[in-house]
Backbone as ProteinMPNN parsed JSONL, in Angstrom:
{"seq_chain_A": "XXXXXXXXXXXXXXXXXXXXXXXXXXXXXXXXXXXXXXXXXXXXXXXXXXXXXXXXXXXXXXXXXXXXXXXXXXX", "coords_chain_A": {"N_chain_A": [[3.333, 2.152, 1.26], [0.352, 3.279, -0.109], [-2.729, 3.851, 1.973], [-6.302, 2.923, 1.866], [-9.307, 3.074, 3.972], [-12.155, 1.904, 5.469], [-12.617, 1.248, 9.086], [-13.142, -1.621, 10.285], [-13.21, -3.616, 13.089], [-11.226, -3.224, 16.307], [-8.728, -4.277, 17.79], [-7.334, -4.559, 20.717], [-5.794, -5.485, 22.707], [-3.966, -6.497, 20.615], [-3.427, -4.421, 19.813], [-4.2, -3.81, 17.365], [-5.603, -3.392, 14.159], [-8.562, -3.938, 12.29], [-8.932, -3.561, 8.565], [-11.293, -2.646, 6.157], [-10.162, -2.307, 3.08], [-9.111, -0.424, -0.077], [-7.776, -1.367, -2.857], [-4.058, -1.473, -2.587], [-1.946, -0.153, -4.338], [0.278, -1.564, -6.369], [1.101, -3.418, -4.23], [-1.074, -4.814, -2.828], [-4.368, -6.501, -3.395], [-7.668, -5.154, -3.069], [-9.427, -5.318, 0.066], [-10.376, -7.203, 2.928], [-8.884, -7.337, 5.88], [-6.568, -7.636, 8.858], [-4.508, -5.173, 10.519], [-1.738, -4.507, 12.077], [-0.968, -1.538, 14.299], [1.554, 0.091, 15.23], [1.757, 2.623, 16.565], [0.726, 3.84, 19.478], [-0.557, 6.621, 19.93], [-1.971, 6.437, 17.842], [-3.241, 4.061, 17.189], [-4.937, 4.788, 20.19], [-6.629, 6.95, 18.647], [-8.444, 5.594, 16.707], [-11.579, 4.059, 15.807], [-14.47, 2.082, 15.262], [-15.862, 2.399, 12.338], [-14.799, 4.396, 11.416], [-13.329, 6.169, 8.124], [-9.954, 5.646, 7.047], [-7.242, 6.968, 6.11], [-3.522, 6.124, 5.607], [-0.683, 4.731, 5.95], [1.01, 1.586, 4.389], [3.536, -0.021, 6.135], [6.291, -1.768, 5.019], [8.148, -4.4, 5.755], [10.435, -6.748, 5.835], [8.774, -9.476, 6.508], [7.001, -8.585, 7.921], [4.295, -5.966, 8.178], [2.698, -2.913, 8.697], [0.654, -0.758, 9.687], [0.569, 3.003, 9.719], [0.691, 6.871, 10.402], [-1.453, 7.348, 10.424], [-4.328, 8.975, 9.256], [-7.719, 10.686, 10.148], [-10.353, 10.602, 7.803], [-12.953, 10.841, 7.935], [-13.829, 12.628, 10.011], [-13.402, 14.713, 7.982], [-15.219, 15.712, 6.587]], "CA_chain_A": [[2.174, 2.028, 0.396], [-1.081, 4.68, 0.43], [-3.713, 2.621, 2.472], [-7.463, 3.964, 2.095], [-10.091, 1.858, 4.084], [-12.599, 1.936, 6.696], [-12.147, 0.342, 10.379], [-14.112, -2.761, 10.68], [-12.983, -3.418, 14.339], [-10.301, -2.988, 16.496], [-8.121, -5.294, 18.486], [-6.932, -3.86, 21.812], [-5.079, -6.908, 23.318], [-3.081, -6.886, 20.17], [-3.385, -3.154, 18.894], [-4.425, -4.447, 15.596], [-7.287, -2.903, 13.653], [-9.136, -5.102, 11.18], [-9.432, -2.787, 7.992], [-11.487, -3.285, 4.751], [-9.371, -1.229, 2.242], [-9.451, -0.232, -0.985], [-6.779, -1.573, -3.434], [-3.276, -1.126, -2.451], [-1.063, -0.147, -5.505], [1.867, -2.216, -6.174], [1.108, -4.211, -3.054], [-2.636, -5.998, -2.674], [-6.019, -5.908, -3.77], [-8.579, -4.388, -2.4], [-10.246, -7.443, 0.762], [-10.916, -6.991, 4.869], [-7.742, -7.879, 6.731], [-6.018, -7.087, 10.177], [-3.136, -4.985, 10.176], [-0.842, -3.871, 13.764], [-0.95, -0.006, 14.371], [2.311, 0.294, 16.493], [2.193, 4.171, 17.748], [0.004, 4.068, 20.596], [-1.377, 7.627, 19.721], [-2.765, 6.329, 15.958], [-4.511, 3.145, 17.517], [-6.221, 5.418, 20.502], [-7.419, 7.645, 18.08], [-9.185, 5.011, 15.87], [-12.83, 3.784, 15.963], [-14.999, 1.106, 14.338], [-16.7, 2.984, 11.242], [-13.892, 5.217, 10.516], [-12.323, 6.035, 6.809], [-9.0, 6.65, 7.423], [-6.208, 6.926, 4.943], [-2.386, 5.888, 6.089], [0.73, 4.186, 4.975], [1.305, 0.111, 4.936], [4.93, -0.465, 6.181], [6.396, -3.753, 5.05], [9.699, -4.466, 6.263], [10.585, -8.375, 5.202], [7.31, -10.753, 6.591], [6.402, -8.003, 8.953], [3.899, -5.057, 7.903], [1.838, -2.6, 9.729], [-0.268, 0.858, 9.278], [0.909, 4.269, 10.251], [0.996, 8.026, 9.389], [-2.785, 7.792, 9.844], [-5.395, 10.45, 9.013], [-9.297, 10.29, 9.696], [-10.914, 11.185, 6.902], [-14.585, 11.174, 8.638], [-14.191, 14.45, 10.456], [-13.277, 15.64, 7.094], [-16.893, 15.053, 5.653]], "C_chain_A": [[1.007, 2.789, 1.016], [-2.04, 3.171, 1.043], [-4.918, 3.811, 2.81], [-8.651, 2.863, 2.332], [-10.951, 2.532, 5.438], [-12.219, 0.598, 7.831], [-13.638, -0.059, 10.706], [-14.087, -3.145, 12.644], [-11.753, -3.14, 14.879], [-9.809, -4.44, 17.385], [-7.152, -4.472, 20.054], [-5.946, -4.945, 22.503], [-3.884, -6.6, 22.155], [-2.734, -5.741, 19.31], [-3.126, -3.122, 17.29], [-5.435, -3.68, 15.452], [-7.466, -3.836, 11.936], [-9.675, -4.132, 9.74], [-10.074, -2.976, 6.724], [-11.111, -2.026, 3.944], [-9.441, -1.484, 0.409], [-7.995, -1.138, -2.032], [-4.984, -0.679, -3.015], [-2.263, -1.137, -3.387], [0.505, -0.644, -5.28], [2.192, -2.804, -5.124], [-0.163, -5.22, -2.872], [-4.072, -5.006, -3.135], [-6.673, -5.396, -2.914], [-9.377, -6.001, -1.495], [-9.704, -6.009, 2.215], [-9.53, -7.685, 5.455], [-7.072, -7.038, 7.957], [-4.745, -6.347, 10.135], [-2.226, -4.282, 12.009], [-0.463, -2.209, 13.528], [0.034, -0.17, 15.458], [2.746, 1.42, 17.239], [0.75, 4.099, 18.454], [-0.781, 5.25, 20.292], [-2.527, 7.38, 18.432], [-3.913, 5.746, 16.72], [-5.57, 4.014, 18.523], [-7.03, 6.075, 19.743], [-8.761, 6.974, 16.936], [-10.897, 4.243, 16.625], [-13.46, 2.77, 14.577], [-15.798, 2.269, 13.379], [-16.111, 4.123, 10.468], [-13.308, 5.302, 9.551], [-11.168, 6.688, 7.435], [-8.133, 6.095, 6.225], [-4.66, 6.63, 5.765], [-1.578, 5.298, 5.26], [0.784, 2.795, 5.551], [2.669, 0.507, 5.022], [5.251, -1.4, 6.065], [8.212, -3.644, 5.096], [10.109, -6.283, 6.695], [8.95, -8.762, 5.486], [6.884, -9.508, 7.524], [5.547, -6.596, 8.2], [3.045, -4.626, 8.7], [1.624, -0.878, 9.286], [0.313, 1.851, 10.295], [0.903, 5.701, 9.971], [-0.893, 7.877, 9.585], [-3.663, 8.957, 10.259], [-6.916, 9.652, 9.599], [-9.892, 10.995, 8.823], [-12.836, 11.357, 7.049], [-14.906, 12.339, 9.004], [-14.015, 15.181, 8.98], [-14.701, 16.145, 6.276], [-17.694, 16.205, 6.346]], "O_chain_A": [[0.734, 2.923, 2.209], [-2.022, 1.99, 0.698], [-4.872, 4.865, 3.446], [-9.012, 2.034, 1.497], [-10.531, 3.402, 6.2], [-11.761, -0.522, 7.603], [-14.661, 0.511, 11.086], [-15.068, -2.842, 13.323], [-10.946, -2.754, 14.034], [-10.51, -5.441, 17.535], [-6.173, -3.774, 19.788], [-4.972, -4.221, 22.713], [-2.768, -6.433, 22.649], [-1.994, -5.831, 18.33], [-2.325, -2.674, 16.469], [-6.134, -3.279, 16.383], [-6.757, -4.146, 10.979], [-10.886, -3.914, 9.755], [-9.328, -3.593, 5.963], [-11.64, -0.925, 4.103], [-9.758, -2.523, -0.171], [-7.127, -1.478, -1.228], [-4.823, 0.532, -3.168], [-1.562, -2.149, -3.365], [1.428, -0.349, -4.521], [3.384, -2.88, -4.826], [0.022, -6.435, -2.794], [-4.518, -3.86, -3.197], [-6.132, -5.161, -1.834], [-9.71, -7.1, -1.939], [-9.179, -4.908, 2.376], [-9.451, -8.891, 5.224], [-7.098, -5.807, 7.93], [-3.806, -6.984, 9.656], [-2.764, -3.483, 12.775], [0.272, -1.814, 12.623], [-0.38, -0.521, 16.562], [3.603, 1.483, 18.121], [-0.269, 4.34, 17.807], [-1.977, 4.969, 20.375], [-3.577, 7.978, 18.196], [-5.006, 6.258, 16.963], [-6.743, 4.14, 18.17], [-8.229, 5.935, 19.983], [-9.712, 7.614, 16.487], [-11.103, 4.03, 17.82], [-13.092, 2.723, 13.403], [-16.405, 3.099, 14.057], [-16.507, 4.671, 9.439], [-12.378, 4.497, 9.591], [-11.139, 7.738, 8.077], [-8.308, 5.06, 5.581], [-4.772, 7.102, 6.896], [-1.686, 5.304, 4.033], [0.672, 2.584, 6.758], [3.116, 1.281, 4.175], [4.776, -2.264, 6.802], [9.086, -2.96, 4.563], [9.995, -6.786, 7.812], [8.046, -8.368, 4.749], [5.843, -9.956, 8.005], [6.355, -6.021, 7.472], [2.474, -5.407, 9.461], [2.38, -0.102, 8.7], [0.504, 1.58, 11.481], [1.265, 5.772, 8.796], [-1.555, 8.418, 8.699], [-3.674, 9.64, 11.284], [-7.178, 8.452, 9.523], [-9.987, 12.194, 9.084], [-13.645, 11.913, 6.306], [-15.851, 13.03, 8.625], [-14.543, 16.288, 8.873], [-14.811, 17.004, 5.401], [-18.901, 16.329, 6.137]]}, "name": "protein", "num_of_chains": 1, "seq": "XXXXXXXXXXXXXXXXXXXXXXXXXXXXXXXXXXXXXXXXXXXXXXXXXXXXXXXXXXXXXXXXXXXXXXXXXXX"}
């Protein structure tokens, strides 16, 4: 699923980032929630105030953001 949101904070202990995102089609509304970034290169690269665009992965009860872009430098 497309995921388009800015980064509210991050979580370093649990390489989570807390994102408020826009509507996720054919998956969830648009709301502020935490999601687990599990490539080590994505999460360093992220920052509180960043839009970034990526992909939810949901794989049974487990989901998590990847594939991401910053769309800030693009601006």
């Amino acid at each position: 699923h497309h995921i388009d949101g800015e980064i509210v904070r991050l979580n370093p202990d649990e390489q989570s980032a807390v994102i408020k995102h826009k509507d996720i089609d054919g998956w969830m509304k648009a709301m502020t929630m935490g999601y687990a970034i599990r490539d080590k290169g994505d999460f360093a690269k992220l920052h509180p105030g960043d839009h970034i665009t990526g992909t939810v992965f949901v794989q049974g009860d487990e989901f998590w953001v990847g594939d991401i872009h910053d769309e800030s430098a693009a601006k």
